[in-house]
PDB file of C-alpha atoms in Angstrom:
ATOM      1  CA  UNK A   1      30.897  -3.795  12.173  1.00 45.00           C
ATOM      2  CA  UNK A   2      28.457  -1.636   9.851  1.00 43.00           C
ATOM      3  CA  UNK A   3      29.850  -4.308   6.636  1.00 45.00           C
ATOM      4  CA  UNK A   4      29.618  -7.522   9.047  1.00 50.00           C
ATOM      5  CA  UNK A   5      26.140  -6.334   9.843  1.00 46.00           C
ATOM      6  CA  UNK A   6      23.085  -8.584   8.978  1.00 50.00           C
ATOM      7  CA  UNK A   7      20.519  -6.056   8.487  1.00 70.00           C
ATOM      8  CA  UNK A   8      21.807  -4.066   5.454  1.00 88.00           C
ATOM      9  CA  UNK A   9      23.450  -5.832   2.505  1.00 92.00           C
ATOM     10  CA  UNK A  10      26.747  -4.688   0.915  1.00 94.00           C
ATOM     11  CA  UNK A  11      28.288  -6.064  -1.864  1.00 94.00           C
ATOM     12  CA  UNK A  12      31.399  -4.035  -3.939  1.00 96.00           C
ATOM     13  CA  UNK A  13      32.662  -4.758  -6.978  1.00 96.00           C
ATOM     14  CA  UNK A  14      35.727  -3.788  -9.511  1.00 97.00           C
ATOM     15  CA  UNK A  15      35.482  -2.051 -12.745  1.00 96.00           C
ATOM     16  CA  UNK A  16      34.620  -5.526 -14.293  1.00 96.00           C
ATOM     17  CA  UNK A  17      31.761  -6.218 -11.749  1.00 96.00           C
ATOM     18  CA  UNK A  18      33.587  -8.696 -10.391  1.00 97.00           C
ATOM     19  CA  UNK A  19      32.079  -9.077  -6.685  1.00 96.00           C
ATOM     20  CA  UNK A  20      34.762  -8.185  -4.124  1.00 96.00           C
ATOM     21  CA  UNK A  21      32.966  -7.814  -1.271  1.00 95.00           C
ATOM     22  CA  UNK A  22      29.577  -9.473   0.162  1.00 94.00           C
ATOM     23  CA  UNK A  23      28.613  -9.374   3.663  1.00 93.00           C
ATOM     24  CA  UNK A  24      26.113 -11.574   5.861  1.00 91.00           C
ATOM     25  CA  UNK A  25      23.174  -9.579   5.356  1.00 90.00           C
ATOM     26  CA  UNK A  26      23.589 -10.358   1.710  1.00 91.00           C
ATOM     27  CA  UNK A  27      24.193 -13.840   2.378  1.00 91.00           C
ATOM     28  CA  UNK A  28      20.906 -13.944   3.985  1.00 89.00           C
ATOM     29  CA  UNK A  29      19.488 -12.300   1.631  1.00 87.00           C
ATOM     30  CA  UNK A  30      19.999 -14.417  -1.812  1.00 88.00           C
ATOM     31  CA  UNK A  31      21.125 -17.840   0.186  1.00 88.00           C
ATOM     32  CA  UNK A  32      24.461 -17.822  -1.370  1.00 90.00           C
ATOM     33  CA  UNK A  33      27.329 -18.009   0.397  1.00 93.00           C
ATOM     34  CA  UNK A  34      30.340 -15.065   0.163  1.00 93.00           C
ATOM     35  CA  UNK A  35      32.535 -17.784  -1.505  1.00 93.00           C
ATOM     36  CA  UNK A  36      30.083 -18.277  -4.215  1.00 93.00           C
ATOM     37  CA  UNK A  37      30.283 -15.185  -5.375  1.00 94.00           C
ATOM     38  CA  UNK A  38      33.143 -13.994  -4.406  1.00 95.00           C
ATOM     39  CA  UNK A  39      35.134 -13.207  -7.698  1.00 96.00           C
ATOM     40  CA  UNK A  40      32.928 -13.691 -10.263  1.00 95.00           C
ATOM     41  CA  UNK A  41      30.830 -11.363 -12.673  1.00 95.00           C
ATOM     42  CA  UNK A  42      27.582 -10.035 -10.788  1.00 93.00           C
ATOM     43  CA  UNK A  43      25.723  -9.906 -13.646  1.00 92.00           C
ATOM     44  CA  UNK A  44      26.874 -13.864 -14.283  1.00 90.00           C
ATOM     45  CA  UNK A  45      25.527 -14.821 -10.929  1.00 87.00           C
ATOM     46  CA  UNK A  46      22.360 -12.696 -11.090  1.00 87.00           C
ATOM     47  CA  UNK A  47      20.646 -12.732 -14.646  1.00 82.00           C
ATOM     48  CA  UNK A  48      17.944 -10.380 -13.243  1.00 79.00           C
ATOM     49  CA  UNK A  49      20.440  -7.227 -13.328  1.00 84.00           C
ATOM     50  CA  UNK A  50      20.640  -7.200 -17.084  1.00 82.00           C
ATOM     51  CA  UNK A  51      17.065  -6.198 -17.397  1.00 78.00           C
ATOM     52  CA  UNK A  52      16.973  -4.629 -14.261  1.00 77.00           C
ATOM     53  CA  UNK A  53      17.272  -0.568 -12.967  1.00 84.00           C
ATOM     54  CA  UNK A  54      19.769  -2.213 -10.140  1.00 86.00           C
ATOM     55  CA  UNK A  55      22.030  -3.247 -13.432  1.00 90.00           C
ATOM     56  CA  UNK A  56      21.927  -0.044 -14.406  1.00 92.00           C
ATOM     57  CA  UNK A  57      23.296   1.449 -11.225  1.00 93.00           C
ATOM     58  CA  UNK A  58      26.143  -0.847 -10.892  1.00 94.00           C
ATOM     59  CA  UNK A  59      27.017   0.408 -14.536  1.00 95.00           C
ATOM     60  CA  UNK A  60      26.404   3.886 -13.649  1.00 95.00           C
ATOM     61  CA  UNK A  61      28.723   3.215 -10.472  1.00 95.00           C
ATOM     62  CA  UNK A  62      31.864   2.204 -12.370  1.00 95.00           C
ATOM     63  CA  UNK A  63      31.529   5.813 -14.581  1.00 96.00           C
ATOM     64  CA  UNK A  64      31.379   7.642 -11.268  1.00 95.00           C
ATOM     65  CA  UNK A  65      27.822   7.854 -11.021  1.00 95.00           C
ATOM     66  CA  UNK A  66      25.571   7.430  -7.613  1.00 95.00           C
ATOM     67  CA  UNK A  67      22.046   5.949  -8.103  1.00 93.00           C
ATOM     68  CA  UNK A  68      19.306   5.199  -5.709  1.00 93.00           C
ATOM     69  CA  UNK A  69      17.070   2.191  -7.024  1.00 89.00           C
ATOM     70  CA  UNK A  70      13.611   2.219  -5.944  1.00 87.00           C
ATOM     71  CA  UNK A  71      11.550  -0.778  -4.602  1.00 88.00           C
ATOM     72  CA  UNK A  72      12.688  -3.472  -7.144  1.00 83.00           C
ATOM     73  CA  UNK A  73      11.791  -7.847  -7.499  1.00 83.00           C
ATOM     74  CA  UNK A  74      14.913 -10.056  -7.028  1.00 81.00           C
ATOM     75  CA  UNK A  75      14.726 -13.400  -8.512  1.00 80.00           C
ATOM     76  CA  UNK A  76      17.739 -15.667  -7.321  1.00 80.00           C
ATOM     77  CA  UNK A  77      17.190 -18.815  -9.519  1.00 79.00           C
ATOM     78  CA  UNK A  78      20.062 -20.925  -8.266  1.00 81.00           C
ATOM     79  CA  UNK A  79      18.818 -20.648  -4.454  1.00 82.00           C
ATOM     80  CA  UNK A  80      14.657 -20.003  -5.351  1.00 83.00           C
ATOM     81  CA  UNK A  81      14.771 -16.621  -3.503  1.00 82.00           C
ATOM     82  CA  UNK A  82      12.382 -13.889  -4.620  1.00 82.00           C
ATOM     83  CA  UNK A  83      11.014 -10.836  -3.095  1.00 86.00           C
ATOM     84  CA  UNK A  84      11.870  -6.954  -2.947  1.00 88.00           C
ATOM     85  CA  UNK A  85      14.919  -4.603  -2.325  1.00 88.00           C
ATOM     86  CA  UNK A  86      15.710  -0.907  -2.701  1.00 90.00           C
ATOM     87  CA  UNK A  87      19.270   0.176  -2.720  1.00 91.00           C
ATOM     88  CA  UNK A  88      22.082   3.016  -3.456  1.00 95.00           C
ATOM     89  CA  UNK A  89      25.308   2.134  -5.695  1.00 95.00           C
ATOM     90  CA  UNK A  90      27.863   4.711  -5.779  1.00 96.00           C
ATOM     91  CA  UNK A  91      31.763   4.537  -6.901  1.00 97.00           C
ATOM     92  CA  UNK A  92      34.799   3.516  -5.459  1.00 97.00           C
ATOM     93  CA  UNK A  93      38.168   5.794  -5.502  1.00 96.00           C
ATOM     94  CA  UNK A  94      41.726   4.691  -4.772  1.00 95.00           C
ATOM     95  CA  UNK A  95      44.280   7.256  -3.087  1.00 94.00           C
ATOM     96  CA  UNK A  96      44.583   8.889  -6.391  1.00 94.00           C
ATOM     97  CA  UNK A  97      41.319   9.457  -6.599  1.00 94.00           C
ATOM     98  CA  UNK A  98      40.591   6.754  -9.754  1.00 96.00           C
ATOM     99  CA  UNK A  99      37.326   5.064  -9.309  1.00 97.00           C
ATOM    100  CA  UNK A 100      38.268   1.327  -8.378  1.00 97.00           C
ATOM    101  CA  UNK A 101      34.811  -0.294  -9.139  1.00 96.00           C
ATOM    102  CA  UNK A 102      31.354   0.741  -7.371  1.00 96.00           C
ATOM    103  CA  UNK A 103      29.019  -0.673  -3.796  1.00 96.00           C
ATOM    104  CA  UNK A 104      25.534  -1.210  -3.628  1.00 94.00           C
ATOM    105  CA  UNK A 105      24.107  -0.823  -0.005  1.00 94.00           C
ATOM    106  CA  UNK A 106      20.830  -2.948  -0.398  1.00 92.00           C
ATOM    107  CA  UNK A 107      18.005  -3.366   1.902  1.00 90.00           C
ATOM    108  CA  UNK A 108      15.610  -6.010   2.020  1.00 89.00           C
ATOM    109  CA  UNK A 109      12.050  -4.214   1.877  1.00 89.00           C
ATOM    110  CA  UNK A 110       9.555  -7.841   0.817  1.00 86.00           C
ATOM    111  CA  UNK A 111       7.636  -7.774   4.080  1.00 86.00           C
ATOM    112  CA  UNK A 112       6.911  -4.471   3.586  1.00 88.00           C
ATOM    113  CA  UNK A 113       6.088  -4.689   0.348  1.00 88.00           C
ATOM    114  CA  UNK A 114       4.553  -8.098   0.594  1.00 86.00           C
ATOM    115  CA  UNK A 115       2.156  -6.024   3.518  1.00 86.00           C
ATOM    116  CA  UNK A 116       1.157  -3.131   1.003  1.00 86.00           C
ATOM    117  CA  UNK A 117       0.480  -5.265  -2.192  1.00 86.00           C
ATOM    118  CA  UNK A 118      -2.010  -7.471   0.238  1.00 85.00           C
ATOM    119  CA  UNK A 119      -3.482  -3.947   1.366  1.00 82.00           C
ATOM    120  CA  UNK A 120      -4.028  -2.808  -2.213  1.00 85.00           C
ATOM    121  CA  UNK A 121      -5.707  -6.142  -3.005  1.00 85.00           C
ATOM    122  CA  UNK A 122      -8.071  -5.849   0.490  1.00 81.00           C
ATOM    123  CA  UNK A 123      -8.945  -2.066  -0.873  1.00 82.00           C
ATOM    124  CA  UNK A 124      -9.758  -3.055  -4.095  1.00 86.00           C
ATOM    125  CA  UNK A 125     -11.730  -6.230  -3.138  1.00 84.00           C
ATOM    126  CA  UNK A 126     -13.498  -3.967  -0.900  1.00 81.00           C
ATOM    127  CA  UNK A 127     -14.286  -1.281  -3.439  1.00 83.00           C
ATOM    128  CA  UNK A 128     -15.806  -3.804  -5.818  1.00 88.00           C
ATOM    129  CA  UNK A 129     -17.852  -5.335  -3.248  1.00 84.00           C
ATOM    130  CA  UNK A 130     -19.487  -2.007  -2.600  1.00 87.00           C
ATOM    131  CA  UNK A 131     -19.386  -0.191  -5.979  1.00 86.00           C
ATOM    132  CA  UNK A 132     -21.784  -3.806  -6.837  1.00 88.00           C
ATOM    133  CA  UNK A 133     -23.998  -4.087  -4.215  1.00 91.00           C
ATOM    134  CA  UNK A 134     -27.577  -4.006  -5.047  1.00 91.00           C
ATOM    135  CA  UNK A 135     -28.227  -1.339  -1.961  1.00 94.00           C
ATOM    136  CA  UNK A 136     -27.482   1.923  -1.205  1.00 96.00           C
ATOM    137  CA  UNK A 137     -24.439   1.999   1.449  1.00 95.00           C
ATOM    138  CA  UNK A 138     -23.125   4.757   3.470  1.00 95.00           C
ATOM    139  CA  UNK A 139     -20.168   4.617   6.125  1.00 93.00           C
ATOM    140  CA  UNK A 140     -20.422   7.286   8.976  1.00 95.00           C
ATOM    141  CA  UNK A 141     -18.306   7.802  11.609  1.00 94.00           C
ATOM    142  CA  UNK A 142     -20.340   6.780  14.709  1.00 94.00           C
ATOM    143  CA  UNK A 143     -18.720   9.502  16.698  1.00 93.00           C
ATOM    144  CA  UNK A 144     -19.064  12.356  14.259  1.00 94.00           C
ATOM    145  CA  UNK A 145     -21.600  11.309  12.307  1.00 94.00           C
ATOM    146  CA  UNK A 146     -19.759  12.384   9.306  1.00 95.00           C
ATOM    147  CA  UNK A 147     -20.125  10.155   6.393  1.00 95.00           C
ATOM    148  CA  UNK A 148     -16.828   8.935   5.064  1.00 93.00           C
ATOM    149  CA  UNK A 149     -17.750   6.838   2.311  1.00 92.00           C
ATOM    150  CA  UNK A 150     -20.451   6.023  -0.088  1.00 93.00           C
ATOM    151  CA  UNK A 151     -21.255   3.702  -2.714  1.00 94.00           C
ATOM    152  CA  UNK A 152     -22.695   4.221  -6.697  1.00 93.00           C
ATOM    153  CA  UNK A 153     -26.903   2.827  -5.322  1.00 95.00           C
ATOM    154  CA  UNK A 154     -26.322   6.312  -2.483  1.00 96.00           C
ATOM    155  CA  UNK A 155     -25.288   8.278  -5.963  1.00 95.00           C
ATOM    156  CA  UNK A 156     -29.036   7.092  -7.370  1.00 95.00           C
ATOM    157  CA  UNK A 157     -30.518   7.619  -3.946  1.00 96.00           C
ATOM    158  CA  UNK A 158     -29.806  10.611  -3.106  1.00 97.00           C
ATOM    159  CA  UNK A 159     -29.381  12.405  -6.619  1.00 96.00           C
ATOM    160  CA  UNK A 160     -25.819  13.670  -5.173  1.00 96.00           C
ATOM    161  CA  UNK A 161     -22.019  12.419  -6.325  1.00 94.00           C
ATOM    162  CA  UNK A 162     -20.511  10.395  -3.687  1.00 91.00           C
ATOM    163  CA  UNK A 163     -17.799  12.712  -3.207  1.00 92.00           C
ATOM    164  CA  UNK A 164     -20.014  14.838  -2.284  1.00 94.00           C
ATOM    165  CA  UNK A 165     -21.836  12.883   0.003  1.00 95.00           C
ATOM    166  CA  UNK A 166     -18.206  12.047   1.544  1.00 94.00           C
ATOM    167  CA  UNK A 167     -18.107  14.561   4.631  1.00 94.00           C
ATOM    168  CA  UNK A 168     -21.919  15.248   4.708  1.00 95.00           C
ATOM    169  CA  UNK A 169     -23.330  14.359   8.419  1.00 96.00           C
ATOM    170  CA  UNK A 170     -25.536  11.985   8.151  1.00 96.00           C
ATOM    171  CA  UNK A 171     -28.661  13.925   9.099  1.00 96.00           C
ATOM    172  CA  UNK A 172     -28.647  15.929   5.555  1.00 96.00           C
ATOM    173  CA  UNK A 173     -30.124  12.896   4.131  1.00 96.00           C
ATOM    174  CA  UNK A 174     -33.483  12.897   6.075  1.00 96.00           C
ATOM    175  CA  UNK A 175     -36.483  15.338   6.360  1.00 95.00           C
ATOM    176  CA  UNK A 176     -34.617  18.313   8.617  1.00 94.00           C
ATOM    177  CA  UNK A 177     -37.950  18.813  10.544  1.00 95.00           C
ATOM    178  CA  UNK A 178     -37.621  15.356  11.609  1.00 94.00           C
ATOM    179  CA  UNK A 179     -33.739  15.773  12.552  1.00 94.00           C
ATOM    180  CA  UNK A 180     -34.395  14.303  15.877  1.00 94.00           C
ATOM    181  CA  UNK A 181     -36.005  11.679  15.366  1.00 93.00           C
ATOM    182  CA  UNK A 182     -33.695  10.290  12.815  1.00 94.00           C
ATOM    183  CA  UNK A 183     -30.647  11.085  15.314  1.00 94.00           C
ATOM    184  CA  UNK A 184     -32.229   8.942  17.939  1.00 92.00           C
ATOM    185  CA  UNK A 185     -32.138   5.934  15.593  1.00 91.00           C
ATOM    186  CA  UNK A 186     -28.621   6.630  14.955  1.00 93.00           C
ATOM    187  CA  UNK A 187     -27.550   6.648  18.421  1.00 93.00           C
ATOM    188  CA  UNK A 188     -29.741   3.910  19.309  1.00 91.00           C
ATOM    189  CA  UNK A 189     -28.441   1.824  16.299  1.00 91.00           C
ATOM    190  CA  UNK A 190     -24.691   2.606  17.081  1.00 93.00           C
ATOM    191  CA  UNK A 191     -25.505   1.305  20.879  1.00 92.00           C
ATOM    192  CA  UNK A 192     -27.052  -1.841  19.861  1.00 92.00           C
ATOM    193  CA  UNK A 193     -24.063  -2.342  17.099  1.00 90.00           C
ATOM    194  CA  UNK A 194     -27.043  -3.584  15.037  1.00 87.00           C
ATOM    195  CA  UNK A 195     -30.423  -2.467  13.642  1.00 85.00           C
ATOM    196  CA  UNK A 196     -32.649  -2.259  11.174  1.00 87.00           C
ATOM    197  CA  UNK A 197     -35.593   0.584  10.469  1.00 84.00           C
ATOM    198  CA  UNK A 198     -38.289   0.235   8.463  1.00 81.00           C
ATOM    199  CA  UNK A 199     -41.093   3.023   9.521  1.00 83.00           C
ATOM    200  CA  UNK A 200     -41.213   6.315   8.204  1.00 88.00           C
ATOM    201  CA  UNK A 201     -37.956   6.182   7.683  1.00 94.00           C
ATOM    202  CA  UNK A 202     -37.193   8.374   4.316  1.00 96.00           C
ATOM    203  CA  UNK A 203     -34.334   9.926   2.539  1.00 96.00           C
ATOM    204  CA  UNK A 204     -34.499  13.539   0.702  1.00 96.00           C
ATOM    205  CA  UNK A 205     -33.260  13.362  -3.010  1.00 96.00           C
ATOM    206  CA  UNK A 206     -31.924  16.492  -4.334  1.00 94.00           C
ATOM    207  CA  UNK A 207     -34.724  16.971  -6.413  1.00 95.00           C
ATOM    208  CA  UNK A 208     -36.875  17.374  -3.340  1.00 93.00           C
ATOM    209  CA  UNK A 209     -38.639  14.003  -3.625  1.00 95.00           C
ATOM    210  CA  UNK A 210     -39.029  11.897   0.017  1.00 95.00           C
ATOM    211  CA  UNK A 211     -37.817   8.206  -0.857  1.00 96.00           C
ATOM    212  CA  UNK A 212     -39.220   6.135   1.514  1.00 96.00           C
ATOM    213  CA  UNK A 213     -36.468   3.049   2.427  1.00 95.00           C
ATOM    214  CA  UNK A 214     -35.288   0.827   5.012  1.00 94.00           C
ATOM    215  CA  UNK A 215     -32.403   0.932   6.803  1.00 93.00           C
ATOM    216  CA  UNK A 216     -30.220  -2.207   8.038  1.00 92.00           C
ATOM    217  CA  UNK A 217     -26.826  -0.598  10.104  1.00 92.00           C
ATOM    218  CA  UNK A 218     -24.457  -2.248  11.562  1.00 92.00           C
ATOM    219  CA  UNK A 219     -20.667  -1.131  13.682  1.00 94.00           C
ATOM    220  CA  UNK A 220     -17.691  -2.214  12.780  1.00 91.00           C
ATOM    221  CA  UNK A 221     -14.476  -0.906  13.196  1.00 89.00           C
ATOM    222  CA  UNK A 222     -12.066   0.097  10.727  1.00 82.00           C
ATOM    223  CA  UNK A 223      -8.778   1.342  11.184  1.00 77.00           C
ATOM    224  CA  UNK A 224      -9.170   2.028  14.996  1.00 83.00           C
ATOM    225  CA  UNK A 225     -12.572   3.423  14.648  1.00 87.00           C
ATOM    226  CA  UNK A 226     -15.654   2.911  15.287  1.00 92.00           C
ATOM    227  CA  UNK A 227     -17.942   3.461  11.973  1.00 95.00           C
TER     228      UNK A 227
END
């Protein structure tokens, strides 16, 4: 039942890589058919493997090797499938204990994979938005008040490294005396999910210097929370 199952792929092969075994999963998988492959050279029906780690493994199989491949592209010209796959290969025995050929488990991991690459490219677009914006942006955690993120214009602000200013509360940044004040406009910001301040409203560079400035917030949420 585990072979005839469609959600991990299995494929075996003899000493010569013939294919000798490949079950629905892998069907699914590459689009061809068990009697395509059935009997012929692996690396003849998939070019990819001669340049590929998972080539590698089904070599190191037949010696009497086991490999795990990491995440790894598949490219199945004759059917126009593509995406990603990890896998294990390990060898065969007979009853005497000679290795017979190798298997490959292989699991399909492309939405996955597919999900984190389209992550990556969110985090970086975001990080290039704010590492060029002409203003000074900070992130705070609306519960907290801790700041979680901060951009290069803070950096010139405030006179401080922004990963630094990562896990200062936001009220280090303003005149202590006026602490109160400047939490009020916080919380009153954070209930209106929009605001902007522009009176007496100054930030404390590290150099001592009061920086007068105006402040446009808004709330969003990221990742579950409020910021």
């Amino acid at each position: 039942s585990f072979v005839r199952s469609g959600k991990v792929g299995i494929i075996s092969y003899d000493k010569e890589f013939r294919v000798t075994l490949w079950n629905p999963a892998m069907e699914q998988m590459t689009d061809l058919q068990c009697k395509e492959v059935l009997g012929k050279n692996a690396f003849d029906c998939f070019p990819f493997l001669k340049k590929a780690k998972e080539g590698d493994a089904l070599k190191d199989a037949v010696k009497g090797e086991e490999t795990r491949v990491p995440v790894s592209p598949f490219d199945i010209p004759q059917t126009g499938r593509y995406g990603y796959f990890d896998s294990i290969h390990f060898p065969l025995y007979d009853a005497q204990g000679t290795i017979t050929g190798g298997m490959g488990i292989i699991r399909n991991v492309t939405e996955q994979k597919t999900a984190e690459m389209a992550l990556e490219e969110s985090e970086e677009s975001y990080r290039k938005l704010i590492e060029t914006a002409s203003d000074a942006i900070f992130m705070a955690d609306t519960e907290t008040g801790i700041i979680l993120d901060a951009n290069k214009r803070a950096e010139e602000l405030t006179g401080i490294p922004s990963e630094r200013i990562t896990g200062m509360h936001y009220l280090q940044l303003h005149p202590k005396e006026d602490a109160e004040y400047y939490k009020k406009g916080f919380e009153n910001a954070v209930k209106k999910g929009q605001e902007t301040s522009t009176e007496d409203i100054f930030v404390c560079h590290k150099d001592g210097r009061r920086i007068p400035i105006e402040i446009s917030s808004s709330v969003i949420e990221l990742g579950g929370k409020k910021v």
